[in-house]
Amino acid sequence: MQVPSHVEYERATSVDHALMLLSRPDTRVLAGGHSLIPMMKLRLAQPGVLVDINGLKELAFIKRDGGNLRIGALARHADLLDSALAGELFPIFHDAERVVADPIVRLWGTIGGSLCQADPSEDLSAVFAAARATAVIRGQRGDRTVPVRDFHLGPYETVIGPGELLAEVRVPVHPGAGSAYEKVARRVGDWSIAAAGAVLRLDRRTIKEAGLGLTAVGAEHFVAAEAEEFLHGRAASEESFGAAGAIAAEHCQPVADQRGPEDYKRHLVAELTTRALRRAAARANLEA
Ligand SMILES: Cc1cc2nc3c(=O)[nH]c(=O)nc-3n(C[C@H](O)[C@H](O)[C@H](O)COP(=O)(O)OP(=O)(O)OC[C@H]3O[C@@H](n4cnc5c(N)ncnc54)[C@H](O)[C@@H]3O)c2cc1C
């Protein structure tokens, strides 16, 4: 099936207008359309009304506001990759965006669409989980905030309710923290076979806090929680990083598919987690 079923189209002219349109039943936000339109063509999604938010420039920002990096839901992957501010505060974003899809998808695909699609292989879901970011969800009755680690209810399912949209993501900035993302895919521009992101806060050579995100390997909420716990208070050393990688590999739940068998994916998780931690620590030292 390559033709979507009948659908109505509305172009929102403001966030309030979008929320008013979304209060009607059977509506769906259209952002970059790079996931939704293919799903509609396959009739895996059959919304009655599309609410196009591409005109809402007020949701297309990347800026620092006090202790947070704020990323609007309509910022594109390419905007994040181009943002010197984001790259300076969180190199993990640039690491990840360099390997998300291809330039065409990156020009259209949005940060909000990435999180809301809730694809188990989405790179940014793991990045935002590692960075302990917060999602700002807007509805007609105002904003509510949800930790990104609680945002996904399962594959293709989020906490966003009827009549709501994701407005922005806030990432807490910790001066001196280091971060990195490591991904293995079958070919350039492809989805991950496995990937790992790390955000490290160090006190000299001791780990004050570790954020570890995993994608495509069935980690609950994209987080390697047991490995994070293991790292807390330990030395930022090769030994700790290797052990954390092994713990992350043990606790994730990859499934065998066309991208590889389960044991290969666990092997990648161990190796990529170790590498991400190593690079994050090196960057933390440089920035501290
Ligand atoms: C060929 C190809 C390769 C790709 N490779 C990768 C990859 O390697 N790694 C990766 O991480 N991603 C990859 N992607 C996904 C891509 O990067 C985008 O993240 C994805 O298309 C979603 O963004 P979008 O703006 O296009 O969302 P859309 O397709 O417009 O929307 C996706 C879903 O999110 C909802 N939505 C969108 N914005 C909001 C909002 N603000 N509030 C509430 N709901 C919203 C929509 O209603 C829909 O359900 C790939 C996509 C393609 C087409």
mmCIF file of C-alpha atoms and ligand atoms in Angstrom:
data_model
loop_
_atom_site.group_PDB
_atom_site.id
_atom_site.type_symbol
_atom_site.label_atom_id
_atom_site.label_comp_id
_atom_site.label_asym_id
_atom_site.label_seq_id
_atom_site.Cartn_x
_atom_site.Cartn_y
_atom_site.Cartn_z
ATOM 1 C CA MET A 1 0.000 0.000 0.000
ATOM 2 C CA GLN A 2 1.681 3.256 -1.092
ATOM 3 C CA VAL A 3 -1.234 5.725 -0.953
ATOM 4 C CA PRO A 4 -2.454 7.255 2.320
ATOM 5 C CA SER A 5 -6.147 7.032 3.130
ATOM 6 C CA HIS A 6 -8.231 10.214 2.924
ATOM 7 C CA VAL A 7 -6.964 12.903 5.280
ATOM 8 C CA GLU A 8 -7.797 16.548 5.926
ATOM 9 C CA TYR A 9 -5.034 19.133 6.207
ATOM 10 C CA GLU A 10 -4.838 22.194 8.455
ATOM 11 C CA ARG A 11 -1.906 24.580 8.665
ATOM 12 C CA ALA A 12 -1.477 26.056 12.157
ATOM 13 C CA THR A 13 -0.661 29.770 12.258
ATOM 14 C CA SER A 14 0.214 29.929 15.971
ATOM 15 C CA VAL A 15 0.737 27.536 18.839
ATOM 16 C CA ASP A 16 -2.711 28.430 20.225
ATOM 17 C CA HIS A 17 -4.231 27.758 16.807
ATOM 18 C CA ALA A 18 -2.446 24.389 16.673
ATOM 19 C CA LEU A 19 -3.771 23.476 20.131
ATOM 20 C CA MET A 20 -7.289 24.481 19.102
ATOM 21 C CA LEU A 21 -7.042 22.306 15.978
ATOM 22 C CA LEU A 22 -5.590 19.426 17.997
ATOM 23 C CA SER A 23 -8.556 19.511 20.381
ATOM 24 C CA ARG A 24 -10.624 17.945 17.586
ATOM 25 C CA PRO A 25 -10.677 14.120 17.611
ATOM 26 C CA ASP A 26 -8.486 12.054 15.296
ATOM 27 C CA THR A 27 -5.842 14.726 14.672
ATOM 28 C CA ARG A 28 -2.093 14.269 14.357
ATOM 29 C CA VAL A 29 0.751 16.786 14.396
ATOM 30 C CA LEU A 30 2.710 16.973 11.131
ATOM 31 C CA ALA A 31 6.288 18.211 11.670
ATOM 32 C CA GLY A 32 9.045 17.113 9.252
ATOM 33 C CA GLY A 33 6.788 14.304 8.006
ATOM 34 C CA HIS A 34 9.730 11.968 7.483
ATOM 35 C CA SER A 35 8.279 9.292 9.725
ATOM 36 C CA LEU A 36 4.570 10.097 9.689
ATOM 37 C CA ILE A 37 4.087 10.301 5.919
ATOM 38 C CA PRO A 38 5.738 6.912 5.217
ATOM 39 C CA MET A 39 3.604 5.403 7.984
ATOM 40 C CA MET A 40 0.493 6.929 6.394
ATOM 41 C CA LYS A 41 1.479 5.535 3.007
ATOM 42 C CA LEU A 42 1.759 2.098 4.569
ATOM 43 C CA ARG A 43 -1.535 2.790 6.407
ATOM 44 C CA LEU A 44 0.170 2.091 9.712
ATOM 45 C CA ALA A 45 -1.108 5.566 10.633
ATOM 46 C CA GLN A 46 -4.482 6.835 9.413
ATOM 47 C CA PRO A 47 -5.171 10.205 11.051
ATOM 48 C CA GLY A 48 -8.355 12.019 10.057
ATOM 49 C CA VAL A 49 -6.736 15.476 10.198
ATOM 50 C CA LEU A 50 -3.098 16.550 9.901
ATOM 51 C CA VAL A 51 -2.150 19.684 11.821
ATOM 52 C CA ASP A 52 0.917 21.087 10.086
ATOM 53 C CA ILE A 53 3.117 22.970 12.579
ATOM 54 C CA ASN A 54 5.904 23.868 10.137
ATOM 55 C CA GLY A 55 4.917 27.547 10.186
ATOM 56 C CA LEU A 56 5.405 27.881 13.956
ATOM 57 C CA LYS A 57 8.804 29.563 14.002
ATOM 58 C CA GLU A 58 8.374 30.228 17.739
ATOM 59 C CA LEU A 59 9.023 26.508 18.273
ATOM 60 C CA ALA A 60 12.219 26.501 16.178
ATOM 61 C CA PHE A 61 14.864 27.722 18.600
ATOM 62 C CA ILE A 62 18.058 26.557 20.284
ATOM 63 C CA LYS A 63 19.189 28.815 23.103
ATOM 64 C CA ARG A 64 20.710 28.897 26.554
ATOM 65 C CA ASP A 65 18.473 30.089 29.334
ATOM 66 C CA GLY A 66 20.142 30.111 32.764
ATOM 67 C CA GLY A 67 20.990 26.539 33.659
ATOM 68 C CA ASN A 68 19.326 24.944 30.634
ATOM 69 C CA LEU A 69 19.936 24.460 26.944
ATOM 70 C CA ARG A 70 16.452 24.860 25.457
ATOM 71 C CA ILE A 71 15.651 23.197 22.150
ATOM 72 C CA GLY A 72 12.324 23.964 20.481
ATOM 73 C CA ALA A 73 10.359 21.017 19.124
ATOM 74 C CA LEU A 74 10.517 22.414 15.596
ATOM 75 C CA ALA A 75 14.314 22.796 15.552
ATOM 76 C CA ARG A 76 15.557 20.505 12.762
ATOM 77 C CA HIS A 77 18.330 17.942 13.074
ATOM 78 C CA ALA A 78 20.399 20.223 10.808
ATOM 79 C CA ASP A 79 19.857 23.176 13.182
ATOM 80 C CA LEU A 80 21.183 21.143 16.083
ATOM 81 C CA LEU A 81 24.186 20.039 14.058
ATOM 82 C CA ASP A 82 24.848 23.662 13.040
ATOM 83 C CA SER A 83 24.459 25.055 16.558
ATOM 84 C CA ALA A 84 27.855 26.019 17.982
ATOM 85 C CA LEU A 85 26.175 26.560 21.362
ATOM 86 C CA ALA A 86 24.751 23.028 21.472
ATOM 87 C CA GLY A 87 28.048 21.537 20.286
ATOM 88 C CA GLU A 88 30.037 23.428 22.876
ATOM 89 C CA LEU A 89 27.776 22.539 25.808
ATOM 90 C CA PHE A 90 26.945 19.011 24.661
ATOM 91 C CA PRO A 91 29.291 17.500 22.061
ATOM 92 C CA ILE A 92 27.041 14.417 22.279
ATOM 93 C CA PHE A 93 24.473 16.256 20.107
ATOM 94 C CA HIS A 94 26.939 16.820 17.310
ATOM 95 C CA ASP A 95 28.289 13.267 17.574
ATOM 96 C CA ALA A 96 24.734 11.949 17.213
ATOM 97 C CA GLU A 97 23.505 14.361 14.556
ATOM 98 C CA ARG A 98 26.437 13.544 12.275
ATOM 99 C CA VAL A 99 25.125 9.975 12.098
ATOM 100 C CA VAL A 100 21.344 10.546 12.044
ATOM 101 C CA ALA A 101 20.088 9.591 8.590
ATOM 102 C CA ASP A 102 21.290 11.730 5.668
ATOM 103 C CA PRO A 103 21.375 15.483 4.940
ATOM 104 C CA ILE A 104 17.885 15.537 3.379
ATOM 105 C CA VAL A 105 16.248 13.867 6.360
ATOM 106 C CA ARG A 106 18.251 16.099 8.709
ATOM 107 C CA LEU A 107 17.013 19.224 6.923
ATOM 108 C CA TRP A 108 13.368 18.259 7.499
ATOM 109 C CA GLY A 109 13.253 15.937 10.508
ATOM 110 C CA THR A 110 12.614 17.780 13.774
ATOM 111 C CA ILE A 111 13.723 17.237 17.345
ATOM 112 C CA GLY A 112 10.084 17.038 18.441
ATOM 113 C CA GLY A 113 9.227 14.530 15.715
ATOM 114 C CA SER A 114 12.176 12.369 16.718
ATOM 115 C CA LEU A 115 11.063 12.123 20.324
ATOM 116 C CA CYS A 116 7.340 11.845 19.560
ATOM 117 C CA GLN A 117 7.794 9.136 16.946
ATOM 118 C CA ALA A 118 9.196 7.027 19.818
ATOM 119 C CA ASP A 119 10.980 4.700 17.455
ATOM 120 C CA PRO A 120 13.029 2.240 19.571
ATOM 121 C CA SER A 121 16.023 3.008 17.309
ATOM 122 C CA GLU A 122 15.832 6.810 17.501
ATOM 123 C CA ASP A 123 19.252 8.281 18.286
ATOM 124 C CA LEU A 124 18.084 11.447 20.038
ATOM 125 C CA SER A 125 15.902 9.556 22.495
ATOM 126 C CA ALA A 126 19.064 7.938 23.886
ATOM 127 C CA VAL A 127 20.929 11.263 23.833
ATOM 128 C CA PHE A 128 18.228 13.155 25.726
ATOM 129 C CA ALA A 129 17.906 10.268 28.199
ATOM 130 C CA ALA A 130 21.666 10.337 28.847
ATOM 131 C CA ALA A 131 21.506 14.108 29.379
ATOM 132 C CA ARG A 132 18.522 13.771 31.764
ATOM 133 C CA ALA A 133 16.527 16.265 29.732
ATOM 134 C CA THR A 134 12.967 17.383 30.398
ATOM 135 C CA ALA A 135 10.163 17.529 27.859
ATOM 136 C CA VAL A 136 7.808 20.527 27.946
ATOM 137 C CA ILE A 137 4.344 19.484 26.796
ATOM 138 C CA ARG A 138 1.822 22.185 25.934
ATOM 139 C CA GLY A 139 -1.948 21.920 26.037
ATOM 140 C CA GLN A 140 -4.827 24.380 26.097
ATOM 141 C CA ARG A 141 -4.587 24.459 29.900
ATOM 142 C CA GLY A 142 -0.874 25.328 29.906
ATOM 143 C CA ASP A 143 2.465 23.521 30.108
ATOM 144 C CA ARG A 144 3.470 20.393 31.959
ATOM 145 C CA THR A 145 6.985 18.982 32.219
ATOM 146 C CA VAL A 146 7.991 15.339 32.042
ATOM 147 C CA PRO A 147 11.521 13.904 32.367
ATOM 148 C CA VAL A 148 12.517 12.460 28.988
ATOM 149 C CA ARG A 149 13.232 9.243 30.850
ATOM 150 C CA ASP A 150 9.463 8.992 31.510
ATOM 151 C CA PHE A 151 8.361 10.345 28.127
ATOM 152 C CA HIS A 152 8.224 7.076 26.171
ATOM 153 C CA LEU A 153 5.617 4.528 27.218
ATOM 154 C CA GLY A 154 6.857 1.941 24.707
ATOM 155 C CA PRO A 155 7.531 1.644 20.987
ATOM 156 C CA TYR A 156 5.699 4.428 19.115
ATOM 157 C CA GLU A 157 3.924 5.556 22.272
ATOM 158 C CA THR A 158 4.527 8.628 24.435
ATOM 159 C CA VAL A 159 2.882 10.438 27.336
ATOM 160 C CA ILE A 160 1.556 13.158 24.996
ATOM 161 C CA GLY A 161 -2.216 13.162 25.303
ATOM 162 C CA PRO A 162 -5.030 14.260 22.989
ATOM 163 C CA GLY A 163 -4.934 17.997 22.340
ATOM 164 C CA GLU A 164 -1.273 18.340 23.401
ATOM 165 C CA LEU A 165 2.005 18.883 21.590
ATOM 166 C CA LEU A 166 5.646 18.753 22.544
ATOM 167 C CA ALA A 167 6.843 22.362 22.728
ATOM 168 C CA GLU A 168 10.493 22.054 23.735
ATOM 169 C CA VAL A 169 13.154 19.983 25.439
ATOM 170 C CA ARG A 170 15.277 21.425 28.255
ATOM 171 C CA VAL A 171 18.702 19.996 28.912
ATOM 172 C CA PRO A 172 20.370 20.857 32.256
ATOM 173 C CA VAL A 173 23.844 22.343 31.745
ATOM 174 C CA HIS A 174 26.568 21.239 34.174
ATOM 175 C CA PRO A 175 29.776 23.206 33.610
ATOM 176 C CA GLY A 176 32.718 20.886 33.089
ATOM 177 C CA ALA A 177 30.606 17.856 32.169
ATOM 178 C CA GLY A 178 31.691 15.803 29.168
ATOM 179 C CA SER A 179 29.571 13.864 26.712
ATOM 180 C CA ALA A 180 29.870 11.589 23.678
ATOM 181 C CA TYR A 181 27.832 9.337 21.383
ATOM 182 C CA GLU A 182 28.955 6.175 19.592
ATOM 183 C CA LYS A 183 26.889 4.361 16.965
ATOM 184 C CA VAL A 184 27.349 1.386 14.664
ATOM 185 C CA ALA A 185 25.098 1.098 11.607
ATOM 186 C CA ARG A 186 25.208 -1.188 8.586
ATOM 187 C CA ARG A 187 25.969 1.690 6.246
ATOM 188 C CA VAL A 188 26.214 5.481 6.284
ATOM 189 C CA GLY A 189 22.846 7.104 7.040
ATOM 190 C CA ASP A 190 21.226 3.936 8.361
ATOM 191 C CA TRP A 191 19.522 3.372 11.681
ATOM 192 C CA SER A 192 21.624 2.006 14.547
ATOM 193 C CA ILE A 193 22.419 -1.639 15.018
ATOM 194 C CA ALA A 194 23.294 -0.340 18.469
ATOM 195 C CA ALA A 195 24.401 2.995 19.899
ATOM 196 C CA ALA A 196 25.418 4.417 23.268
ATOM 197 C CA GLY A 197 25.567 7.936 24.653
ATOM 198 C CA ALA A 198 27.309 9.109 27.820
ATOM 199 C CA VAL A 199 27.171 12.306 29.847
ATOM 200 C CA LEU A 200 29.696 12.421 32.695
ATOM 201 C CA ARG A 201 30.033 14.814 35.602
ATOM 202 C CA LEU A 202 33.379 14.417 37.346
ATOM 203 C CA ASP A 203 34.837 15.688 40.587
ATOM 204 C CA ARG A 204 38.539 15.474 39.738
ATOM 205 C CA ARG A 205 38.782 11.812 38.638
ATOM 206 C CA THR A 206 35.709 10.628 40.556
ATOM 207 C CA ILE A 207 32.365 10.169 38.805
ATOM 208 C CA LYS A 208 29.769 12.418 40.411
ATOM 209 C CA GLU A 209 27.011 11.447 37.984
ATOM 210 C CA ALA A 210 26.832 9.337 34.839
ATOM 211 C CA GLY A 211 24.024 9.450 32.280
ATOM 212 C CA LEU A 212 23.983 6.496 29.895
ATOM 213 C CA GLY A 213 21.571 6.196 26.968
ATOM 214 C CA LEU A 214 21.235 3.186 24.670
ATOM 215 C CA THR A 215 19.277 2.880 21.472
ATOM 216 C CA ALA A 216 17.971 -0.029 19.360
ATOM 217 C CA VAL A 217 18.737 -2.627 22.033
ATOM 218 C CA GLY A 218 15.556 -2.711 24.125
ATOM 219 C CA ALA A 219 16.879 -0.678 27.068
ATOM 220 C CA GLU A 220 13.988 0.452 29.244
ATOM 221 C CA HIS A 221 13.388 4.177 28.621
ATOM 222 C CA PHE A 222 16.610 4.140 26.514
ATOM 223 C CA VAL A 223 18.622 4.124 29.790
ATOM 224 C CA ALA A 224 21.386 1.822 31.066
ATOM 225 C CA ALA A 225 20.322 2.366 34.680
ATOM 226 C CA GLU A 226 22.364 -0.435 36.297
ATOM 227 C CA ALA A 227 25.574 0.771 34.640
ATOM 228 C CA GLU A 228 24.865 4.358 35.746
ATOM 229 C CA GLU A 229 24.426 3.167 39.313
ATOM 230 C CA PHE A 230 27.649 1.152 39.134
ATOM 231 C CA LEU A 231 29.630 4.203 37.985
ATOM 232 C CA HIS A 232 28.426 6.522 40.727
ATOM 233 C CA GLY A 233 31.360 7.449 43.018
ATOM 234 C CA ARG A 234 33.918 5.333 41.120
ATOM 235 C CA ALA A 235 37.140 6.474 39.504
ATOM 236 C CA ALA A 236 36.805 7.640 35.888
ATOM 237 C CA SER A 237 39.110 4.875 34.675
ATOM 238 C CA GLU A 238 39.357 2.339 31.875
ATOM 239 C CA GLU A 239 38.499 -0.355 34.397
ATOM 240 C CA SER A 240 35.252 1.372 35.465
ATOM 241 C CA PHE A 241 34.250 2.123 31.882
ATOM 242 C CA GLY A 242 34.838 -1.460 30.727
ATOM 243 C CA ALA A 243 32.870 -2.839 33.678
ATOM 244 C CA ALA A 244 29.999 -0.384 33.022
ATOM 245 C CA GLY A 245 29.919 -1.489 29.377
ATOM 246 C CA ALA A 246 29.622 -5.121 30.450
ATOM 247 C CA ILE A 247 26.788 -4.260 32.855
ATOM 248 C CA ALA A 248 24.944 -2.287 30.164
ATOM 249 C CA ALA A 249 25.285 -5.231 27.765
ATOM 250 C CA GLU A 250 23.971 -7.665 30.345
ATOM 251 C CA HIS A 251 20.875 -5.638 31.230
ATOM 252 C CA CYS A 252 19.612 -4.491 27.811
ATOM 253 C CA GLN A 253 17.168 -6.595 25.807
ATOM 254 C CA PRO A 254 18.207 -6.637 22.143
ATOM 255 C CA VAL A 255 16.311 -8.812 19.684
ATOM 256 C CA ALA A 256 17.748 -10.599 16.674
ATOM 257 C CA ASP A 257 16.656 -9.014 13.385
ATOM 258 C CA GLN A 258 17.992 -8.126 9.932
ATOM 259 C CA ARG A 259 20.577 -5.877 11.649
ATOM 260 C CA GLY A 260 22.197 -8.730 13.557
ATOM 261 C CA PRO A 261 21.895 -11.413 16.205
ATOM 262 C CA GLU A 262 21.397 -10.707 19.883
ATOM 263 C CA ASP A 263 24.939 -11.599 21.014
ATOM 264 C CA TYR A 264 26.458 -9.249 18.423
ATOM 265 C CA LYS A 265 24.257 -6.407 19.656
ATOM 266 C CA ARG A 266 25.254 -7.070 23.267
ATOM 267 C CA HIS A 267 28.884 -7.037 22.192
ATOM 268 C CA LEU A 268 28.313 -3.646 20.535
ATOM 269 C CA VAL A 269 26.611 -2.258 23.647
ATOM 270 C CA ALA A 270 29.604 -3.222 25.798
ATOM 271 C CA GLU A 271 32.111 -1.732 23.377
ATOM 272 C CA LEU A 272 30.160 1.431 22.459
ATOM 273 C CA THR A 273 29.304 2.218 26.087
ATOM 274 C CA THR A 274 32.979 1.911 27.024
ATOM 275 C CA ARG A 275 34.033 4.138 24.115
ATOM 276 C CA ALA A 276 31.364 6.769 24.833
ATOM 277 C CA LEU A 277 32.426 6.917 28.499
ATOM 278 C CA ARG A 278 36.094 7.198 27.543
ATOM 279 C CA ARG A 279 35.453 10.103 25.173
ATOM 280 C CA ALA A 280 33.041 11.822 27.559
ATOM 281 C CA ALA A 281 35.679 11.673 30.324
ATOM 282 C CA ALA A 282 38.370 13.089 28.027
ATOM 283 C CA ARG A 283 36.062 15.950 27.089
ATOM 284 C CA ALA A 284 35.121 16.581 30.718
ATOM 285 C CA ASN A 285 38.764 16.955 31.576
ATOM 286 C CA LEU A 286 39.320 19.375 28.724
ATOM 287 C CA GLU A 287 36.325 21.509 29.647
ATOM 288 C CA ALA A 288 36.712 21.506 33.428
HETATM 289 C C1 LIG B 1 15.394 7.465 5.496
HETATM 290 C C2 LIG B 1 15.345 7.837 6.946
HETATM 291 C C3 LIG B 1 16.418 7.518 7.748
HETATM 292 C C4 LIG B 1 16.401 7.860 9.099
HETATM 293 N N1 LIG B 1 17.467 7.533 9.878
HETATM 294 C C5 LIG B 1 17.468 7.867 11.175
HETATM 295 C C6 LIG B 1 18.571 7.571 12.008
HETATM 296 O O1 LIG B 1 19.585 7.033 11.578
HETATM 297 N N2 LIG B 1 18.484 7.909 13.315
HETATM 298 C C7 LIG B 1 17.403 8.546 13.835
HETATM 299 O O2 LIG B 1 17.391 8.827 15.022
HETATM 300 N N3 LIG B 1 16.346 8.882 13.070
HETATM 301 C C8 LIG B 1 16.353 8.551 11.766
HETATM 302 N N4 LIG B 1 15.280 8.869 10.991
HETATM 303 C C9 LIG B 1 14.114 9.604 11.623
HETATM 304 C C10 LIG B 1 14.227 11.102 11.393
HETATM 305 O O3 LIG B 1 15.452 11.566 11.776
HETATM 306 C C11 LIG B 1 13.194 11.973 12.171
HETATM 307 O O4 LIG B 1 13.575 11.933 13.511
HETATM 308 C C12 LIG B 1 11.840 11.458 12.074
HETATM 309 O O5 LIG B 1 11.495 11.496 10.731
HETATM 310 C C13 LIG B 1 10.798 12.253 12.892
HETATM 311 O O6 LIG B 1 10.861 13.658 12.715
HETATM 312 P P1 LIG B 1 9.793 14.449 11.831
HETATM 313 O O7 LIG B 1 9.946 15.887 12.176
HETATM 314 O O8 LIG B 1 9.942 14.039 10.410
HETATM 315 O O9 LIG B 1 8.401 13.933 12.454
HETATM 316 P P2 LIG B 1 7.017 13.588 11.746
HETATM 317 O O10 LIG B 1 7.184 12.475 10.779
HETATM 318 O O11 LIG B 1 6.344 14.812 11.258
HETATM 319 O O12 LIG B 1 6.214 13.075 13.032
HETATM 320 C C14 LIG B 1 6.554 11.864 13.697
HETATM 321 C C15 LIG B 1 5.538 11.630 14.821
HETATM 322 O O13 LIG B 1 5.711 12.598 15.854
HETATM 323 C C16 LIG B 1 4.517 13.388 16.021
HETATM 324 N N5 LIG B 1 4.984 14.741 16.282
HETATM 325 C C17 LIG B 1 5.903 15.459 15.568
HETATM 326 N N6 LIG B 1 6.185 16.622 16.180
HETATM 327 C C18 LIG B 1 5.392 16.669 17.279
HETATM 328 C C19 LIG B 1 5.229 17.629 18.321
HETATM 329 N N7 LIG B 1 5.938 18.776 18.373
HETATM 330 N N8 LIG B 1 4.339 17.360 19.294
HETATM 331 C C20 LIG B 1 3.623 16.199 19.280
HETATM 332 N N9 LIG B 1 3.746 15.257 18.337
HETATM 333 C C21 LIG B 1 4.629 15.483 17.342
HETATM 334 C C22 LIG B 1 3.728 13.210 14.750
HETATM 335 O O14 LIG B 1 2.340 13.396 14.957
HETATM 336 C C23 LIG B 1 4.075 11.774 14.377
HETATM 337 O O15 LIG B 1 3.295 10.886 15.140
HETATM 338 C C24 LIG B 1 15.263 8.548 9.653
HETATM 339 C C25 LIG B 1 14.195 8.871 8.816
HETATM 340 C C26 LIG B 1 14.219 8.521 7.485
HETATM 341 C C27 LIG B 1 13.063 8.903 6.611
#
